[in-house]
Coordinates of C-alpha atoms and ligand atoms in Angstrom, one line a residue:
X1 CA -43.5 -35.6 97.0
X2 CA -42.7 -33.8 93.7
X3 CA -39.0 -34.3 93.9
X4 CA -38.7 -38.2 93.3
X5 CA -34.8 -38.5 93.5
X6 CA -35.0 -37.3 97.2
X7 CA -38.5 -39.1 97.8
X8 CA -36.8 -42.5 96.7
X9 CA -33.6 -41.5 98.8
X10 CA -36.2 -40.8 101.9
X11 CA -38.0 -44.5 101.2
X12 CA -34.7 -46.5 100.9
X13 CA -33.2 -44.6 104.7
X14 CA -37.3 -45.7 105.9
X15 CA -36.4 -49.2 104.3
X16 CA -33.3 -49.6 105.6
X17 CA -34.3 -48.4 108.9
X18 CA -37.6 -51.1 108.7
X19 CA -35.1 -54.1 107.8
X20 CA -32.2 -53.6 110.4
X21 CA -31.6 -53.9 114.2
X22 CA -30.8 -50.7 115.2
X23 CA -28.3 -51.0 118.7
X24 CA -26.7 -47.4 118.5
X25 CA -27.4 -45.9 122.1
X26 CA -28.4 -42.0 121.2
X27 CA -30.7 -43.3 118.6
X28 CA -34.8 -44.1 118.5
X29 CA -37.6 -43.9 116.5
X30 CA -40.0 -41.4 116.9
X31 CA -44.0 -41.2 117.4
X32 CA -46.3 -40.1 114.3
X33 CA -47.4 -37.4 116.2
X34 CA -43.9 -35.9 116.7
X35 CA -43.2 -36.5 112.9
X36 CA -45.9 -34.3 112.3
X37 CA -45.3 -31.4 114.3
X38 CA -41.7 -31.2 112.8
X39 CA -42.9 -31.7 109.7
X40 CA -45.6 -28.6 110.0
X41 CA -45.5 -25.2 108.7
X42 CA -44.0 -24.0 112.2
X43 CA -40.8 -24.5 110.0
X44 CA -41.7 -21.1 108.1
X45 CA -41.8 -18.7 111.0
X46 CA -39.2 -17.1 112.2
X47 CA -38.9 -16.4 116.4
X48 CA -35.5 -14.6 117.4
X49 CA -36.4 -14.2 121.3
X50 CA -38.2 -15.7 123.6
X51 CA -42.2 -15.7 124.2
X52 CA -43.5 -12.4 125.2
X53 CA -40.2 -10.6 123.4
X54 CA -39.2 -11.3 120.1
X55 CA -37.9 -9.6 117.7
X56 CA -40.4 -10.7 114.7
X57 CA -44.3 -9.9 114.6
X58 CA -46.9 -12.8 114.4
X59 CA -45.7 -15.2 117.2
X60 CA -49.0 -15.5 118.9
X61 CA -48.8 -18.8 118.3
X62 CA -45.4 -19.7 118.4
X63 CA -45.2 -18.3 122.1
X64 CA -47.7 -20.6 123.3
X65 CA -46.2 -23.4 121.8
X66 CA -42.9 -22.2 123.7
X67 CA -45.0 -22.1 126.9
X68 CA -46.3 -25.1 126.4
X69 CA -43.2 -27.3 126.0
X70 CA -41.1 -25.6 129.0
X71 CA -44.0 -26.3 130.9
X72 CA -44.1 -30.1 130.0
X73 CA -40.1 -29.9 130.1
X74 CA -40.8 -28.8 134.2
X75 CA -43.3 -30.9 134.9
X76 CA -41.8 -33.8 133.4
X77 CA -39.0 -33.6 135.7
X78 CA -39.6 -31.9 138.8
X79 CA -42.7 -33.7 140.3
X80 CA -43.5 -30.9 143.1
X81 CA -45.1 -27.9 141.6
X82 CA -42.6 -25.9 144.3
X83 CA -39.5 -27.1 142.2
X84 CA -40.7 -26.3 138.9
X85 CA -40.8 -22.7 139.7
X86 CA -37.6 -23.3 141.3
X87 CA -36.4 -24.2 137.9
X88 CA -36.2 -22.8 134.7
X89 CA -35.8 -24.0 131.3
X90 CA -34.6 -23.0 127.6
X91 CA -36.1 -24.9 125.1
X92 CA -34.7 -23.3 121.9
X93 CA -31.0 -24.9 121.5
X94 CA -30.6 -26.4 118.4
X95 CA -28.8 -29.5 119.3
X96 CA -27.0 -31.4 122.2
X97 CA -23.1 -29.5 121.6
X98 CA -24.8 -25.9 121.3
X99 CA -26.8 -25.6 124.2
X100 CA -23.7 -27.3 126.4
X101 CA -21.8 -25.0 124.5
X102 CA -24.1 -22.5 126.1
X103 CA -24.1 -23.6 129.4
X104 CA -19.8 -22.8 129.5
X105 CA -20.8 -19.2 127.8
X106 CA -22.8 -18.5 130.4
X107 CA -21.4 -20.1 133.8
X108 CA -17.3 -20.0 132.6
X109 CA -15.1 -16.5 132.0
X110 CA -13.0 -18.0 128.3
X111 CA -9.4 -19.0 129.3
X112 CA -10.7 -20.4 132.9
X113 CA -10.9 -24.2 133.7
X114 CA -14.0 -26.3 133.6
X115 CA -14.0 -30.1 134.6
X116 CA -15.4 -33.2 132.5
X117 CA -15.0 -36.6 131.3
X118 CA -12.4 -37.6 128.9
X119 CA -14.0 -38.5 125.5
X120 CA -12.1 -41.8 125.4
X121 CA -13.3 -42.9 128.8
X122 CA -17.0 -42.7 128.1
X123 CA -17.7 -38.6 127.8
X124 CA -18.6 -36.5 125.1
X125 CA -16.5 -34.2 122.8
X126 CA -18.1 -30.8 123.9
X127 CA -17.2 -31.9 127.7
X128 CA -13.6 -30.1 126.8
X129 CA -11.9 -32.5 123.8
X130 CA -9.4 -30.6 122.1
X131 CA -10.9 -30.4 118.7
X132 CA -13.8 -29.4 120.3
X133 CA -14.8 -24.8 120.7
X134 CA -15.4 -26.5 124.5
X135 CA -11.5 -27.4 124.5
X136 CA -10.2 -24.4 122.7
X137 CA -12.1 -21.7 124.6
X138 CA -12.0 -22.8 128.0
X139 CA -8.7 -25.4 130.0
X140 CA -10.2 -28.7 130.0
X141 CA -9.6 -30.8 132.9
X142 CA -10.5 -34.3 132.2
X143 CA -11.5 -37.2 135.1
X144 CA -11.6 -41.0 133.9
X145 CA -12.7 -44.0 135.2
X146 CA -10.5 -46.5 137.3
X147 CA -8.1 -48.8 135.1
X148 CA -9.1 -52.2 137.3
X149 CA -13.0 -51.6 137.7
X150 CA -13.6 -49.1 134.3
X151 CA -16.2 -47.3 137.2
X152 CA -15.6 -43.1 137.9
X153 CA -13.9 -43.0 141.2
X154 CA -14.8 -40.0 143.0
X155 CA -12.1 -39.7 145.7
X156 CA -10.0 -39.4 142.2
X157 CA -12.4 -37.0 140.8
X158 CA -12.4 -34.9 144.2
X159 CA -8.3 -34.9 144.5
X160 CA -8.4 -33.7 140.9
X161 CA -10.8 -31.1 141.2
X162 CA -9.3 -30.0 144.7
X163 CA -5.9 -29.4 142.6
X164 CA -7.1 -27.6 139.5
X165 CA -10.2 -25.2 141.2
X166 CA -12.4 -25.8 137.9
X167 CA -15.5 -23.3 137.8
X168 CA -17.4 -26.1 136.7
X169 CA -17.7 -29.7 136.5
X170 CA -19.8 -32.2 133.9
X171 CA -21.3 -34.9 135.2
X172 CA -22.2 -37.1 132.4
X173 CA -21.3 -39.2 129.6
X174 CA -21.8 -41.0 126.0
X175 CA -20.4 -44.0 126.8
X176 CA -20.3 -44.7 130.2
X177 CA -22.5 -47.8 131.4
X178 CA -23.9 -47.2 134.7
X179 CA -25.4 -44.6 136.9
X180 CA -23.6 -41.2 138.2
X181 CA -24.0 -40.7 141.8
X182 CA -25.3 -37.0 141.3
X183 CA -24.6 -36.5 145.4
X184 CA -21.3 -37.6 145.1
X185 CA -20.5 -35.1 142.3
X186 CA -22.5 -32.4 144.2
X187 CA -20.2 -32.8 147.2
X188 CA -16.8 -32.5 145.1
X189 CA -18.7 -29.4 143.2
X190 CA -19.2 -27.9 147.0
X191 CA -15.4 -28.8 148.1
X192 CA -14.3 -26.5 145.5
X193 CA -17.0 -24.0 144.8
X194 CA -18.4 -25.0 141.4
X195 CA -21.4 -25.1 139.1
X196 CA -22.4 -28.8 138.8
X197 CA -23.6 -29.3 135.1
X198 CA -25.3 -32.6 134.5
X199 CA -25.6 -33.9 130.6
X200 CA -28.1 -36.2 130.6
X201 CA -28.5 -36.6 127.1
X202 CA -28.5 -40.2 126.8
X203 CA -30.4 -41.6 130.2
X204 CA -33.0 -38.4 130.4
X205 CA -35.8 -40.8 129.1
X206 CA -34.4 -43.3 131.8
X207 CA -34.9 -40.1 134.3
X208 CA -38.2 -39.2 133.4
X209 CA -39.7 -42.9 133.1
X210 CA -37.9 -43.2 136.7
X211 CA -35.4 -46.1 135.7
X212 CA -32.7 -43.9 137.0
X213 CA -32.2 -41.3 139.8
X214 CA -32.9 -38.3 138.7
X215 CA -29.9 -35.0 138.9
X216 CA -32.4 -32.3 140.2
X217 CA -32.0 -32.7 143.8
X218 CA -27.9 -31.9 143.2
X219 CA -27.2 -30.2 139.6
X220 CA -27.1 -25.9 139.0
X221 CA -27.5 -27.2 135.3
X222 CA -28.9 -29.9 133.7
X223 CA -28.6 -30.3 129.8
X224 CA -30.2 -32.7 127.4
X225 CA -30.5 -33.7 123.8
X226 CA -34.1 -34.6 123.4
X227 CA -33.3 -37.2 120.2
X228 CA -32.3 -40.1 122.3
X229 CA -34.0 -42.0 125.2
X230 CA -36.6 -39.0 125.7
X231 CA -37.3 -40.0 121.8
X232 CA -38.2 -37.0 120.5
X233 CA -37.1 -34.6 117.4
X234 CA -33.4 -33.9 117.2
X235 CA -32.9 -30.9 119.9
X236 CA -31.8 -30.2 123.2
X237 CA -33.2 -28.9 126.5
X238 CA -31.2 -26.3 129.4
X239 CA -32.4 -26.8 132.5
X240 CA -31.0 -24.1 135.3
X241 CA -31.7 -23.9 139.1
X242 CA -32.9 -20.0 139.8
X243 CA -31.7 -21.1 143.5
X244 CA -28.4 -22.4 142.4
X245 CA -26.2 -22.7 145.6
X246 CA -23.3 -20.8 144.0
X247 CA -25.0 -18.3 141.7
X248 CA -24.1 -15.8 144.8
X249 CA -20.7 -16.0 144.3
X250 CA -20.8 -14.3 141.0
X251 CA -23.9 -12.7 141.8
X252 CA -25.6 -14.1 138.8
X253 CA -29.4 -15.6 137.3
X254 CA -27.8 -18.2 135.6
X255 CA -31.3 -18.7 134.4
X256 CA -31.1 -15.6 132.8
X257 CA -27.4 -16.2 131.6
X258 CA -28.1 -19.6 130.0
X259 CA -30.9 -17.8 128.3
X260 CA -28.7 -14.9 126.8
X261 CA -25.7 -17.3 125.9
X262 CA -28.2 -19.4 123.6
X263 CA -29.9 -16.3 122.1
X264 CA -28.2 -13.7 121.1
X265 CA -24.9 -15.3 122.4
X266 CA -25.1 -18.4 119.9
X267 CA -28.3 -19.1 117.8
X268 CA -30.9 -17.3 115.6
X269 CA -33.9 -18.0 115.4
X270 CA -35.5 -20.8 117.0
X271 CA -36.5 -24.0 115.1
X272 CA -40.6 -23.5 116.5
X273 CA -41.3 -26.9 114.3
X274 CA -38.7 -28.4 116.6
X275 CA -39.8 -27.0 120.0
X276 CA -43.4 -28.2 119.0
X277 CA -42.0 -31.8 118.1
X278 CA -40.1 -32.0 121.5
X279 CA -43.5 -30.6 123.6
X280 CA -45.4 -33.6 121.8
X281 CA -42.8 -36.1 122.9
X282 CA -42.7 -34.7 126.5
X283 CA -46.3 -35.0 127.0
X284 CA -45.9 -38.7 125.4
X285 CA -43.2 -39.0 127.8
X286 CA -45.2 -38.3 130.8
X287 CA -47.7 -41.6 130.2
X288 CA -47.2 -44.9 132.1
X289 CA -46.6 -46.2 128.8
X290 CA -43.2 -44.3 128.5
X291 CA -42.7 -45.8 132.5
X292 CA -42.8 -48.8 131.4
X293 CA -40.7 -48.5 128.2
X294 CA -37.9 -47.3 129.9
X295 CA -37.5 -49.6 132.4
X296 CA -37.8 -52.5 129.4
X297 CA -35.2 -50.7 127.8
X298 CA -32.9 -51.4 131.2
X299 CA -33.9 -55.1 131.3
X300 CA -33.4 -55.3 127.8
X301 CA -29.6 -53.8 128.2
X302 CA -29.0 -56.2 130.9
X303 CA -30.0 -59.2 129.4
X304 CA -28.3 -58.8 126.2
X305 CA -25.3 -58.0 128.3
X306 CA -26.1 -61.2 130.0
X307 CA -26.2 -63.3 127.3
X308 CA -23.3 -61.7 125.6
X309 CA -20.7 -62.8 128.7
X310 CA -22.4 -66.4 128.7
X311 CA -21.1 -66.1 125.0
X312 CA -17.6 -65.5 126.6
X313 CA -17.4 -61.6 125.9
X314 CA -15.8 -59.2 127.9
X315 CA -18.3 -56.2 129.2
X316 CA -16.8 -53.6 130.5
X317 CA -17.3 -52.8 134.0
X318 CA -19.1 -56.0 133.7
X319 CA -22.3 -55.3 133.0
X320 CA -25.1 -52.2 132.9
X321 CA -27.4 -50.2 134.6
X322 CA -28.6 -48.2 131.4
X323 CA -29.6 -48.2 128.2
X324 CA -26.0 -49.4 126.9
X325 CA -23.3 -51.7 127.1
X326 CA -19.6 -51.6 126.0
X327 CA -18.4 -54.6 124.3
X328 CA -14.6 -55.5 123.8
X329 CA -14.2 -56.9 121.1
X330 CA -10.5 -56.8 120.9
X331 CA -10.1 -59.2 123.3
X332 CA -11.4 -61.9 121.2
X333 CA -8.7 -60.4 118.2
X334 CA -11.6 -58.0 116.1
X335 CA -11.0 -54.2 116.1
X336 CA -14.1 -52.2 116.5
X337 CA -14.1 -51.2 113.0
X338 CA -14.2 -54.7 111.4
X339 CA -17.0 -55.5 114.2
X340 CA -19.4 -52.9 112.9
X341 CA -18.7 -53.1 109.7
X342 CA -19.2 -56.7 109.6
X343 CA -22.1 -56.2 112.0
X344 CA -23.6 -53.5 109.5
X345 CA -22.9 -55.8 106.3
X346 CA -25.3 -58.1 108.3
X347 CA -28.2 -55.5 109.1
X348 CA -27.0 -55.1 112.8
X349 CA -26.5 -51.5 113.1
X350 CA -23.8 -50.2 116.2
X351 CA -20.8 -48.2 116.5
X352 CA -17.4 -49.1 117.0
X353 CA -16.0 -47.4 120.5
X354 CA -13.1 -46.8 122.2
X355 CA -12.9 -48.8 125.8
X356 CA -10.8 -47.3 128.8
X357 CA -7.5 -47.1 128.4
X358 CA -7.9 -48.1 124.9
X359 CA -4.4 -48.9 123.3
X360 CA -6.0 -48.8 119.8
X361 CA -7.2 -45.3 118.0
X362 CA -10.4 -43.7 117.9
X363 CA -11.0 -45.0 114.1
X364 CA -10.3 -48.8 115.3
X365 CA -10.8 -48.8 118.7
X366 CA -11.1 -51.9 120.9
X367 CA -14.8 -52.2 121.4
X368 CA -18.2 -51.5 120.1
X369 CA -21.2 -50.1 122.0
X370 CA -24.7 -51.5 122.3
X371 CA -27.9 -49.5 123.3
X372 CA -31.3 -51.0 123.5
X373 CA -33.7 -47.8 123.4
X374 CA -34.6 -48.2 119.3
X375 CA -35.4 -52.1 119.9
X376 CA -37.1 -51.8 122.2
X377 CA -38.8 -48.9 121.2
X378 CA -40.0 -52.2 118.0
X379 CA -41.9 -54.1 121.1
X380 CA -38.5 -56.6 121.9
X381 CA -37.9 -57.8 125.4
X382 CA -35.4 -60.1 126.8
X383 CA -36.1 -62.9 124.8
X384 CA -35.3 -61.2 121.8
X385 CA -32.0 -59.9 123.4
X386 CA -30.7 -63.4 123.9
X387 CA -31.3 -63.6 119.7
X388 CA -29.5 -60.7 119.0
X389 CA -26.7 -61.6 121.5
X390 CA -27.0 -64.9 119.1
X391 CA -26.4 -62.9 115.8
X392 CA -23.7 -61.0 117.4
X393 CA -22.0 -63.8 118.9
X394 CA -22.5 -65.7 115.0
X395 CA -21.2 -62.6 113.2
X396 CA -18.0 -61.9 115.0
X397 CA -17.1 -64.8 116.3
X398 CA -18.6 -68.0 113.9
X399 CA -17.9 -65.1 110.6
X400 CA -21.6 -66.5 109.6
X401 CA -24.3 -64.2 108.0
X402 CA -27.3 -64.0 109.5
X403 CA -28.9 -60.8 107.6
X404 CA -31.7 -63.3 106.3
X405 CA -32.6 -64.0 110.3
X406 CA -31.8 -60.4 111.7
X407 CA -34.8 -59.0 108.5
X408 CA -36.9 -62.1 109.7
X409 CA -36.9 -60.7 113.2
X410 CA -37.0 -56.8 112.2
X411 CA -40.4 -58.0 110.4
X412 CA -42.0 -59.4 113.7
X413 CA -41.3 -55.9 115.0
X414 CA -42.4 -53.5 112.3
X415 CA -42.0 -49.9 112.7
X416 CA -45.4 -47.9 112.9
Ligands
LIG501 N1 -23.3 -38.6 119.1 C1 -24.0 -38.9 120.3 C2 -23.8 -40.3 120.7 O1 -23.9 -41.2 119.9 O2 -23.6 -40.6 121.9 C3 -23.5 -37.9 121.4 O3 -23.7 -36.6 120.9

């Protein structure tokens, strides 16, 4: 690279990324292979449209690419060849908050009510928060999780929804650390005729490797990031039923809807580099190898949630089913802040996060939160866990520094 004061910027962020644990949920490290696709010269075509229609000349090339990755998107997915005509897919939206963003442009008149999770009880800021377009555009109606057992409780969920008539409810979360029973959602969706939109952003990898059920059989909508457990480029996925049980009312596609809310309604141009970076991951997603991954990356949450309650730790909801964990730290007298920084100062690398019914704010909360995908992503497994539940354990609670240890391990797990 020509430019060396952004070439030694790029090798210290690959150094630093090399010499710490890395235990932030919605993060992972990618494949060569996907590296290289994002960083081809797919970057210098422009695509407004979709394949067979666009607005630009020379997409010959860029069409089949588009092809190609809905096609791996479907089949990745929906096992039975009958479902994934059933289905259709927009690959094109440019992040996680756009293409939900999309999905309520499409399904929800502005000014009507939607349903989702609060963002301090595990869900996601474009589910409705107030600062978010999601919240301003549309009446939010938020559902949280029960104060004794911090789990959703759906006769809660169902009373709710029964009371406010929401066109549509989210079903998923950033922050929440166990399955969603998708059937359970799709009967208090039926109760009060609404579109069930699943985000799956953070287990779709779990989904696809089939270490956790999977929201086809009950969503109209599925959306996904494809940056996280899926561990592709940054981007995001639509998925809509063409059968959707109440597309009738309104008499609409919402295939075709989804489609027009992310271009024109939202975007430009497509980011082709992209869409070929995430068809590369799907297809690497589709191996045994990816099976087995994320069902390591499941163990690995559970035993480092294990080992962090033999430490005396609080969990919440007591343990996990996915690829993260909630700690509360406040309970042993640290804020979240002063855990992560004093987790980052010793090359452990998490985020601080509110817990339910949090009593501190958002920028000190009461815990931290834990995701396995990137480690294990390195080659760790349980044993390895129990050492990092170790570190954690010596950080916060012993105030010892084990940076020297945590760069020993990262070293016995390079990165390609
Ligand atoms: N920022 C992502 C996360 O960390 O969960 C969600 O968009």
């Amino acid at each position: 690279m020509s430019d060396k004061i952004l070439e030694s910027l790029i090798r210290a962020e690959i150094r630093r990324q090399k010499e710490t644990l890395d235990l932030i949920p919605s993060e992972n490290i990618v494949s060569h292979n996907v590296l290289a696709a994002l960083g081809s010269p797919l970057t210098n075509k422009y695509a407004e449209g979709y394949p067979g229609a666009r607005y630009y000349g020379g997409n010959q090339y860029v069409d089949q690419i588009e092809n190609l990755c809905r096609a791996r998107a479907l089949k990745l997915f929906l096992r039975q060849q009958a479902d994934y005509k059933k289905w259709s897919v927009n690959v094109q939206p440019y992040s996680g908050s756009p293409a939900n963003l999309a999905v309520l442009l499409a399904l929800v008149p502005t000014g009507e009510k939607f349903m989702g999770m609060r963002l301090d009880m595990g869900g996601h800021l474009t589910h409705g928060h107030k600062v978010s377009a999601t919240g301003k555009l549309w009446q939010a109606i938020h559902y949280g999780v029960d104060e004794k057992t911090e789990l959703l409780n759906y006769e809660n969920i169902l009373r709710l929804a029964r009371k406010e008539r929401p066109k549509l409810i989210i079903a998923g979360f950033t922050a929440y650390p166990r399955q969603i029973d998708f059937k359970k959602f799709r009967r208090i969706a039926d109760a009060v005729h609404a579109y069930l939109m699943v985000d799956m952003s953070h287990f779709a990898g779990l989904v696809a490797g089939g270490a956790h059920p999977s929201p086809f059989p009950y969503a109209d909508v599925v959306t996904t990031t494809t940056h996280k457990t899926l561990r592709g480029p940054r981007g995001a996925m639509i998925f809509t039923n063409r059968e959707s049980r109440t597309a009738n009312r309104n008499k609409v596609d919402i295939a075709k809807a989804v489609d027009k809310a992310v271009f024109p309604g939202l975007q430009g141009g497509p980011h082709v580099n992209q869409i070929a970076a995430t068809a590369v991951a799907l297809k690497e997603d589709a191996t045994q190898q990816f099976k087995k991954y994320v069902h390591q990356i499941v163990k690995n949450s559970q035993a480092l949630a294990r080992e962090l309650q033999r430490l005396g730790w609080r969990v919440v909801s007591g343990g996990t089913d996915t690829h993260l964990l909630l700690l509360d730290v406040a309970e042993r007298g640290i804020g979240g802040k002063e855990a992560s920084d004093k987790l980052e100062q010793n090359g452990i690398i998490a985020n601080k996060n509110t817990i339910p019914y949090d009593h501190r704010p958002p920028m000190d909360p009461s815990g931290i939160r834990l995701g396995t995908p990137a480690l294990t992503t390195r080659g760790m497994k349980e044993k390895e866990m129990k050492i990092v539940a170790g570190f954690i354990n010596d950080v916060l609670a012993k105030n010892e520094n084990v940076l020297a240890l945590v760069k020993k391990l990262c070293r016995k797990f390079p990165i390609e």
